Tab-separated table of C-alpha atoms in Angstrom:
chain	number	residue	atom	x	y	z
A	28	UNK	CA	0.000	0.000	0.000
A	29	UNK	CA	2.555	2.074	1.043
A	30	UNK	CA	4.473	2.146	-2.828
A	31	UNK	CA	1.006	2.423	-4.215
A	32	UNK	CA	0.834	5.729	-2.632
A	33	UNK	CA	4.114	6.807	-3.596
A	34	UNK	CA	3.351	5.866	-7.056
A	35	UNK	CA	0.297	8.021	-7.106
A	36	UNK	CA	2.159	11.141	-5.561
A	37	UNK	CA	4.862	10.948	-8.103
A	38	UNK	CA	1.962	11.012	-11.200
A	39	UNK	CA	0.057	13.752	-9.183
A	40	UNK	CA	3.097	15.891	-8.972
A	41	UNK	CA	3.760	15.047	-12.305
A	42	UNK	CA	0.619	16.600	-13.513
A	43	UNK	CA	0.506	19.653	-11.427
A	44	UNK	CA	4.301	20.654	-12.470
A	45	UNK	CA	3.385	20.430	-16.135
A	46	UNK	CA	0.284	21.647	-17.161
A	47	UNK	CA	1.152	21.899	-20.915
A	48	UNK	CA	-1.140	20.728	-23.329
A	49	UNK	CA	-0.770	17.670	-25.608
A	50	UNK	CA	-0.710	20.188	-28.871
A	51	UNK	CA	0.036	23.626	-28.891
A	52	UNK	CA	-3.047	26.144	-30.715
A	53	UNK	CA	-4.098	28.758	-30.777
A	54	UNK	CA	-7.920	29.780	-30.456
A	55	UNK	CA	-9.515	32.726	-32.798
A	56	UNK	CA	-12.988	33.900	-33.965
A	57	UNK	CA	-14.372	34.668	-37.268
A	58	UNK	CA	-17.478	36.976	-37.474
A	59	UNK	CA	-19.134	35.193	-40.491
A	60	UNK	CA	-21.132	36.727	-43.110
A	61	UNK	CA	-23.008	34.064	-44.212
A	62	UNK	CA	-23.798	32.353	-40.964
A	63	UNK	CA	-24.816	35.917	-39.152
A	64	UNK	CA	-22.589	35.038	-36.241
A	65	UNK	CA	-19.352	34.706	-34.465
A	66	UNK	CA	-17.827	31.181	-35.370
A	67	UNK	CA	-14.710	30.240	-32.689
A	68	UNK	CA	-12.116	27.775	-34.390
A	69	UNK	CA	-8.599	26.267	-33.359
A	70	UNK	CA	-5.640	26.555	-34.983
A	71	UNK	CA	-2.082	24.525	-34.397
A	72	UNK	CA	1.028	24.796	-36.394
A	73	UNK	CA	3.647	22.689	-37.515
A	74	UNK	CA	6.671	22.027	-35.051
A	75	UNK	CA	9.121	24.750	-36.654
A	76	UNK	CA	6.663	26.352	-38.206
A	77	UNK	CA	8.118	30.228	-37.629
A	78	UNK	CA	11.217	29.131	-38.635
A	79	UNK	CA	10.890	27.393	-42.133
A	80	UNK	CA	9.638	28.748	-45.660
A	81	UNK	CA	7.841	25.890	-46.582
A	82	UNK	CA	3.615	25.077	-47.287
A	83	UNK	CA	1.753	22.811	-45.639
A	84	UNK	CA	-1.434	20.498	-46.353
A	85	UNK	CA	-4.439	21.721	-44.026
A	86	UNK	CA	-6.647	19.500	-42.779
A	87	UNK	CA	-9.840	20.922	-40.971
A	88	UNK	CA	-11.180	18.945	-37.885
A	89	UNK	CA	-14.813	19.112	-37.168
A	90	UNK	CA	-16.414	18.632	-33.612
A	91	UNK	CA	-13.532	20.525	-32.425
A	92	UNK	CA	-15.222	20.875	-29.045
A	93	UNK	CA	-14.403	17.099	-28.420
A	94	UNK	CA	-12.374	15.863	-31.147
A	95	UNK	CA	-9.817	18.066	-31.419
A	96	UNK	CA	-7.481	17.233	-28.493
A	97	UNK	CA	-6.697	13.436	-29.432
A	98	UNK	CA	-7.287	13.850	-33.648
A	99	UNK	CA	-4.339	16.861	-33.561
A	100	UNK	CA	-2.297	15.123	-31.278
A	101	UNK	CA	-2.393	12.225	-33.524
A	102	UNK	CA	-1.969	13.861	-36.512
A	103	UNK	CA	1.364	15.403	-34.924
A	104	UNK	CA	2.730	12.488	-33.774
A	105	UNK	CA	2.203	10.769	-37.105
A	106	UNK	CA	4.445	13.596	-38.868
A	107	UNK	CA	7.166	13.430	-36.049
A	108	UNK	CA	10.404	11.460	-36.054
A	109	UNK	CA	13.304	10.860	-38.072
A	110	UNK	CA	10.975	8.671	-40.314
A	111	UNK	CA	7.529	10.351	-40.659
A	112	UNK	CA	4.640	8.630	-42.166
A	113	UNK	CA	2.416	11.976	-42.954
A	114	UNK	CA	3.193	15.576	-43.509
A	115	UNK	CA	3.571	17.886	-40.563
A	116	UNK	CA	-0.132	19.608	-41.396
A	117	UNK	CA	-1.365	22.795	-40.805
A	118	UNK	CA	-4.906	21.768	-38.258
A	119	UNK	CA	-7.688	23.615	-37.988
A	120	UNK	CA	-10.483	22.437	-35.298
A	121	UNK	CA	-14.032	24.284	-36.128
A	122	UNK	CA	-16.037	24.751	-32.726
A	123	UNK	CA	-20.023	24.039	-32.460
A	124	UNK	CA	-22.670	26.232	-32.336
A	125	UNK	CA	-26.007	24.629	-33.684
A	126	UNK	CA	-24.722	21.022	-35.002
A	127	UNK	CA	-27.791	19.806	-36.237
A	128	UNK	CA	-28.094	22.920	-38.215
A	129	UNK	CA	-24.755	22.537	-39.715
A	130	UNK	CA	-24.068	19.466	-40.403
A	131	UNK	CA	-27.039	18.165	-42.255
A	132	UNK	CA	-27.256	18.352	-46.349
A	133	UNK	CA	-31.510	18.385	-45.743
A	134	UNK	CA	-34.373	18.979	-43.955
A	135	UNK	CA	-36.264	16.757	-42.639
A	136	UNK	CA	-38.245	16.330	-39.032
A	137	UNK	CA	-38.316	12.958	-38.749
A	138	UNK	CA	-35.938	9.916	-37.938
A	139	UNK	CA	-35.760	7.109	-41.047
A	140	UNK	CA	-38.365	4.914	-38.760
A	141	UNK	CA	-40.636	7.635	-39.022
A	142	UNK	CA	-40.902	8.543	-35.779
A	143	UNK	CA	-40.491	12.561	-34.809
A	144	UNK	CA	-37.789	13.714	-34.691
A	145	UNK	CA	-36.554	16.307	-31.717
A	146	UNK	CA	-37.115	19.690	-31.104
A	147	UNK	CA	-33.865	20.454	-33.108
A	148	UNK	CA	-34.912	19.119	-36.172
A	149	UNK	CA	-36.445	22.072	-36.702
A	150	UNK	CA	-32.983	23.447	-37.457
A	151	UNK	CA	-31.806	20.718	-40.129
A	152	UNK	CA	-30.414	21.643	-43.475
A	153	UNK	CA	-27.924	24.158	-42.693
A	154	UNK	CA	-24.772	21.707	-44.576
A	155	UNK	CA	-24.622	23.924	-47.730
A	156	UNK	CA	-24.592	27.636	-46.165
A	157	UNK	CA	-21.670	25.847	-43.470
A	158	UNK	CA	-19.930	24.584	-46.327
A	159	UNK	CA	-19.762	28.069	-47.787
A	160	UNK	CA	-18.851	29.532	-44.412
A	161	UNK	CA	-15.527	26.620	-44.862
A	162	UNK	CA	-14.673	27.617	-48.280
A	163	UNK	CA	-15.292	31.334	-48.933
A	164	UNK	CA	-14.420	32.758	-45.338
A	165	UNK	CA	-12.895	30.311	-42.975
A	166	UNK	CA	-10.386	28.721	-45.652
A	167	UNK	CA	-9.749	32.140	-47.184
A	168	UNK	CA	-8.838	33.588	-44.134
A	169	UNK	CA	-6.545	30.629	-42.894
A	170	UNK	CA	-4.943	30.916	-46.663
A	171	UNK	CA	-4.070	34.436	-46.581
A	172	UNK	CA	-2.575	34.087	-43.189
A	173	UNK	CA	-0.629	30.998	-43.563
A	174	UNK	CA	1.617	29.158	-45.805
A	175	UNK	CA	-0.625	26.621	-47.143
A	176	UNK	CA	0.177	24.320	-50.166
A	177	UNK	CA	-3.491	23.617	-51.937
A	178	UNK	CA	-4.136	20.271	-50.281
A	179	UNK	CA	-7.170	20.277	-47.913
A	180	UNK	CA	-8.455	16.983	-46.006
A	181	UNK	CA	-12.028	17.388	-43.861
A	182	UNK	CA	-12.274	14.853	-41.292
A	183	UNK	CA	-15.818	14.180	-39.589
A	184	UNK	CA	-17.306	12.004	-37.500
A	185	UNK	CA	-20.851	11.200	-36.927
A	186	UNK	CA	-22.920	13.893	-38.121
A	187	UNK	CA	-19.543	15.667	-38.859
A	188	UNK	CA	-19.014	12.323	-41.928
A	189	UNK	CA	-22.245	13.410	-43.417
A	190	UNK	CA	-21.446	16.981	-43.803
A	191	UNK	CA	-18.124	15.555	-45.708
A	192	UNK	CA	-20.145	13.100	-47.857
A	193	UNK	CA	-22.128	16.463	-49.127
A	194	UNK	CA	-19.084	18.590	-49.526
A	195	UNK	CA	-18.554	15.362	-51.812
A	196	UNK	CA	-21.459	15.343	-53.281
A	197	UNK	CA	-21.650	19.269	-53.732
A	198	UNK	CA	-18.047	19.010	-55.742
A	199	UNK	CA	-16.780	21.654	-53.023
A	200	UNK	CA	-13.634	22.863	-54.857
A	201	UNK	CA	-11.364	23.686	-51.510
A	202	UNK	CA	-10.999	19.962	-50.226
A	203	UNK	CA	-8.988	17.728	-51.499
A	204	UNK	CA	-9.729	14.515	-49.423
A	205	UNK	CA	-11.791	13.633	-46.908
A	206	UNK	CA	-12.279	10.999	-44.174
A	207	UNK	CA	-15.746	10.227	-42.832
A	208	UNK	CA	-15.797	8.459	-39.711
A	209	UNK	CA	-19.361	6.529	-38.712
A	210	UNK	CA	-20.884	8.914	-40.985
A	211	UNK	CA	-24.484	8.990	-40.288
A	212	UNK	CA	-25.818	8.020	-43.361
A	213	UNK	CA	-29.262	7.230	-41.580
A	214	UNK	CA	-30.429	11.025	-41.581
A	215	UNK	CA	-33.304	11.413	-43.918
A	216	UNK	CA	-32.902	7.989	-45.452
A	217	UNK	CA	-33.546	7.006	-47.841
A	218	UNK	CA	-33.660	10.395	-49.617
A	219	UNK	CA	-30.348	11.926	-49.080
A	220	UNK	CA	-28.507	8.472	-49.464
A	221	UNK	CA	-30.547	8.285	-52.487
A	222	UNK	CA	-29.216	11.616	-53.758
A	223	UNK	CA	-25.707	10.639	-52.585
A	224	UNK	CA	-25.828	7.404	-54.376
A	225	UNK	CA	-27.173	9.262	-57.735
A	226	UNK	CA	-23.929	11.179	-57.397
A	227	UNK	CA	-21.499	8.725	-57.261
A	228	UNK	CA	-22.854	6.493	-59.759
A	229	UNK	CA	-22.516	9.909	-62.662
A	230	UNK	CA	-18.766	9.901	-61.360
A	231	UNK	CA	-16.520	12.968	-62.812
A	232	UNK	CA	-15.252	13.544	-59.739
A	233	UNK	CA	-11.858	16.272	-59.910
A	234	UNK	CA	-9.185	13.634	-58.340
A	235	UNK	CA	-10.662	13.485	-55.055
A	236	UNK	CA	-9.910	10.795	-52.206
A	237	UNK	CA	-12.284	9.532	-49.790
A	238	UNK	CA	-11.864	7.457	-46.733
A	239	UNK	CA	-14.714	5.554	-44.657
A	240	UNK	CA	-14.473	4.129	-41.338
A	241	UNK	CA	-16.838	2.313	-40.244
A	242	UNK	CA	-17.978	0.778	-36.638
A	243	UNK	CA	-19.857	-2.253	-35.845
A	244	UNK	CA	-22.813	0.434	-34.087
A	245	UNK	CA	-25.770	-1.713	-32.598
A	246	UNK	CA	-27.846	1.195	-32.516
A	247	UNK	CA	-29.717	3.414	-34.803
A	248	UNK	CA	-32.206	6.852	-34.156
A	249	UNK	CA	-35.372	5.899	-34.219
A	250	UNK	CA	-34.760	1.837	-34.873
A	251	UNK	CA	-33.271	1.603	-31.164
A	252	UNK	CA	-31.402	-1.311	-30.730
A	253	UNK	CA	-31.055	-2.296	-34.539
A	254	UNK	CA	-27.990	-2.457	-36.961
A	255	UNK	CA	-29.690	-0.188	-39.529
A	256	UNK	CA	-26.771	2.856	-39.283
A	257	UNK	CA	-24.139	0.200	-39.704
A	258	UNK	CA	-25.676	-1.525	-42.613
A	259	UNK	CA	-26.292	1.799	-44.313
A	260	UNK	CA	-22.369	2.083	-44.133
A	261	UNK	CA	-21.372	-0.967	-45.094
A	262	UNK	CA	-23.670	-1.125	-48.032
A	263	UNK	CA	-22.360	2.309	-49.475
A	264	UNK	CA	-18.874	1.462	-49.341
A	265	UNK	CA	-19.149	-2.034	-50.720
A	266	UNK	CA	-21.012	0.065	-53.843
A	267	UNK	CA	-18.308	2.162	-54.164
A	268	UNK	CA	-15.729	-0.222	-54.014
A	269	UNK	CA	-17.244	-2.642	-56.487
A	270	UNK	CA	-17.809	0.238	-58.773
A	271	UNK	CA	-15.080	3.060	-58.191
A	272	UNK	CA	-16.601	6.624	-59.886
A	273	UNK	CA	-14.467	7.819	-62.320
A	274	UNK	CA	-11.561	10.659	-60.490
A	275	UNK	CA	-12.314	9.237	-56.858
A	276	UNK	CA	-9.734	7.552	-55.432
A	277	UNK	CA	-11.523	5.177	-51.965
A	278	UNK	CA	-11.081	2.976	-49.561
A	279	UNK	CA	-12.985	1.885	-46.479
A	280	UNK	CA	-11.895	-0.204	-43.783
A	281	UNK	CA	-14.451	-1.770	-40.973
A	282	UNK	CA	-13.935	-2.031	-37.724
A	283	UNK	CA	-15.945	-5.160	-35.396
A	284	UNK	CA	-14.489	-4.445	-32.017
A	285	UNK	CA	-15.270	-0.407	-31.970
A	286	UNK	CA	-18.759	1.536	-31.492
A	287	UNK	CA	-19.484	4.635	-32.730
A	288	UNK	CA	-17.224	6.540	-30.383
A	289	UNK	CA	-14.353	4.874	-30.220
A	290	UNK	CA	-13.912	4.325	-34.071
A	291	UNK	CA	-12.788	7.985	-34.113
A	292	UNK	CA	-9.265	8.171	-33.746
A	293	UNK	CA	-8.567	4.708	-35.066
A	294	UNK	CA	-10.538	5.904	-37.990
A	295	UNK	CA	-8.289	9.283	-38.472
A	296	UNK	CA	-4.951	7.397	-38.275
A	297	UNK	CA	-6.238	4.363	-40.623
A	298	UNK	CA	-7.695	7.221	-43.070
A	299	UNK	CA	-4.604	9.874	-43.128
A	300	UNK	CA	-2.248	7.264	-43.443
A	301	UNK	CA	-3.935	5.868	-45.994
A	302	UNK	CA	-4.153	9.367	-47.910
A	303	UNK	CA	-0.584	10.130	-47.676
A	304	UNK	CA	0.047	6.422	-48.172
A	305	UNK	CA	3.155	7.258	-50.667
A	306	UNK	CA	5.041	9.952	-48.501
A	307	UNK	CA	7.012	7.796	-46.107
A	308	UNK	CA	10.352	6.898	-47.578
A	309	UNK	CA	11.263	3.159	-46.380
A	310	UNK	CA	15.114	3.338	-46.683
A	311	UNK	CA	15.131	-0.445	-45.410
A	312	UNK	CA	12.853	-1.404	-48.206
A	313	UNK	CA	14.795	-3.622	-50.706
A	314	UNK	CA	13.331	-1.690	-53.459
A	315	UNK	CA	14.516	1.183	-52.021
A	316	UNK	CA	16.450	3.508	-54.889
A	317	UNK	CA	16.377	7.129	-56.319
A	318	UNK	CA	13.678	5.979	-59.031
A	319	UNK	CA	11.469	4.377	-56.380
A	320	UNK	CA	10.885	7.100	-54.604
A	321	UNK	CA	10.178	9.679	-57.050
A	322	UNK	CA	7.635	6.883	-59.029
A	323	UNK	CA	6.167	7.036	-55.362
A	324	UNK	CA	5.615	10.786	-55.007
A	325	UNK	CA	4.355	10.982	-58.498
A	326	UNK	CA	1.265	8.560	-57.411
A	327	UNK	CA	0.810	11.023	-54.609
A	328	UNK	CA	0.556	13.655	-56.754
A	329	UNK	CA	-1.282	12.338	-59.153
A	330	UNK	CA	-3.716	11.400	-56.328
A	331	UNK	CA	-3.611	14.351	-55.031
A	332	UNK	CA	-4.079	16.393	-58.483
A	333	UNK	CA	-0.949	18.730	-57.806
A	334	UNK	CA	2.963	18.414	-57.609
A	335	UNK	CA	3.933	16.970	-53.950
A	336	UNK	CA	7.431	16.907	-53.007
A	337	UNK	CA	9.560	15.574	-49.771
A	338	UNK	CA	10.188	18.557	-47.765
A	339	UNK	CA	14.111	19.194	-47.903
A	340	UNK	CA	14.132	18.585	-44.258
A	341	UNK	CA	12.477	15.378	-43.588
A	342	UNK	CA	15.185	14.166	-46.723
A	343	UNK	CA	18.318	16.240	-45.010
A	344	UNK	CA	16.823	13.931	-41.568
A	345	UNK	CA	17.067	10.984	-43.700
A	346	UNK	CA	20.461	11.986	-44.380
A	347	UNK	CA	21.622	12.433	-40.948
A	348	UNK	CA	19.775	8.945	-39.719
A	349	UNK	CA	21.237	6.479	-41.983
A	350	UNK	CA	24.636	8.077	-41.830
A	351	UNK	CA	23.984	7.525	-38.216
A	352	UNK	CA	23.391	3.731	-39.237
A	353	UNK	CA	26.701	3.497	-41.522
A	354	UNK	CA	23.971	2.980	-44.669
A	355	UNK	CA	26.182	4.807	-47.300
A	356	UNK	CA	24.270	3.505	-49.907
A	357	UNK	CA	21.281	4.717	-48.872
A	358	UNK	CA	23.005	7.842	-47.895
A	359	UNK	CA	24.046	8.897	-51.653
A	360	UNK	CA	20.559	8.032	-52.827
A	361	UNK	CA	19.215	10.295	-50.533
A	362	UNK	CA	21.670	12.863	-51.227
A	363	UNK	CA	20.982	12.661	-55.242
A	364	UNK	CA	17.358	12.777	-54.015
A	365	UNK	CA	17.762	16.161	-51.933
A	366	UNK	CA	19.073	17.928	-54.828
A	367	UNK	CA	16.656	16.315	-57.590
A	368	UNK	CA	13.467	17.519	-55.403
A	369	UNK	CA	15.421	20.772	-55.250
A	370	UNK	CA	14.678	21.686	-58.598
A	371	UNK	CA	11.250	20.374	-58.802
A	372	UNK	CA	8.102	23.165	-58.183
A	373	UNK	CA	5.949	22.143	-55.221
A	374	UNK	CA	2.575	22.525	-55.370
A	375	UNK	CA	1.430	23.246	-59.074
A	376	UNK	CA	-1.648	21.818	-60.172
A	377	UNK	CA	-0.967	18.801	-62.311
A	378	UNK	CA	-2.609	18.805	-65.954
């Protein structure tokens, strides 16, 4: 009992002496035109971010209020290290005001069993005025302030995967990827899925990515206990897998052991990993060679629809870690790698 307590001092002191947060952001407000209000968002930078010349990708968190803490974290520890496996990213977390009001493409007042829905229903169908909120005020300001490089990922969960399946749908221009976690594909079914569905099938999308996660949810508004949300899911993304649309690159990945909740962050690494798939340069790989690794970015790009690049610095750390490791061979591929990438414009749309 005795080093039980001690153990539990220690961690208590621990936490009092630093009360640091996991990420570093800052928090602003945006008085918006087009939603007649003050909107609060979050904004953390890139480790090093004052100090380099470089863009980054942005990737705009929704549910800020309670996703914002463990997603950024995440997404900062992914881009960390001598061996990254994403970007270091520009985040953005957008705060709540009226949810239901923003996040849904329609409006409807009652749940897909029929039954009515609640008091806030009365707000639905607010997704297309939010979306222009995103593009022409939110995004614009973040641009003009910031060192961006055209790539844009919206992550949502929940409700927050529906308003990303109708920024989709809506061929918002801003975003280049998205990742919709447990989207709620229930709302207003079957009409909205219907007019998703109608969507997809015409294809033409503009090199877009999308990522689903999905969670094995045993309930469903208005069903109760019932597997109806999950199916909904699981049904979409085995359409779109069976028959990609034309310009939309997807994936989906389900998940049996999670619910609804805590799908979220597994979700978000699964999905931006699987976005930025090609950036992480395996110098152990046997394949490994100058050629390689510009093939590789050039399927990022092209999945991406612009010119992506290694940053200088994550190749100069490559550098420095397998000279560290007495890989000279790897080394001078590196090296020849640095300077090719050197002369190659970032961030130009690809034709």
């Amino acid at each position: 009992m005795r080093y039980f307590l001690v153990v539990v001092g220690l961690l208590m002191g621990s936490v009092i002496s630093q009360p640091t947060a996991a990420v570093e952001y800052q928090s602003q407000q945006l008085q918006s035109k087009l939603l007649k209000e003050t909107r609060q968002y979050l904004i953390a930078l890139p480790e090093g971010y004052a100090q380099a010349t470089e863009a980054y990708p942005v990737v705009y968190l929704l549910d800020a209020d309670e996703q914002f803490d463990h997603m950024a974290s995440l997404l900062q520890f992914l881009s960390q290290g001598a061996m990254p496996q994403i970007p270091k990213m520009i985040i953005v977390g957008i705060n709540n005001t009226e949810r239901m009001r923003d996040y849904t493409p329609t409006h409807t007042l009652v749940l897909p069993s029929g039954k009515k829905g609640n008091p806030k229903y009365q707000q639905t169908g607010g997704a297309g005025r939010f979306l222009d909120f995103i593009e022409q005020e939110l995004a614009t300001s973040i641009h003009s302030q910031l060192r961006t490089n055209g790539i844009n990922v919206l992550v949502g969960h929940s409700f927050g995967g529906l308003l990303a399946m109708e920024a989709l749908r809506t061929d918002r221009q801003l975003f280049s990827a998205y990742i919709a976690i447990d989207t709620s594909l229930w709302f207003d079914s079957p009409h909205y899925l219907t007019q998703l569905e109608n969507r997809v099938e015409k294809g033409d999308f503009k090199q877009k990515q999308l990522f689903m996660a999905i969670a094995n949810n045993p309930l469903s508004p208005g069903f109760g206990v019932s597997s109806y949300h999950r199916d909904l899911n699981l049904a979409f993304a085995d359409k779109l897998t069976k028959s990609p649309p034309q310009g939309l690159s997807f994936a989906a990945q389900y998940y049996p052991d999670e619910t609804h909740q805590s799908v979220s962050h597994i979700g978000l690494y699964d999905g931006i990993r699987h976005l930025f798939k090609d950036f992480a340069i395996d110098i152990y790989a046997e394949t490994f060679s100058k050629q390689q690794v510009i093939d590789q970015y050039q399927l990022l790009s092209e999945r991406f629809g612009l010119r992506v690049t290694p940053p200088q610095q994550y190749l100069e750390q490559l550098i420095q870690y397998s000279e560290r490791q007495q890989l000279s061979d790897r080394r001078q591929s590196l090296e020849s790698l640095k300077a090719y990438f050197a002369d190659v414009k970032s961030n130009e749309a690809l034709r």
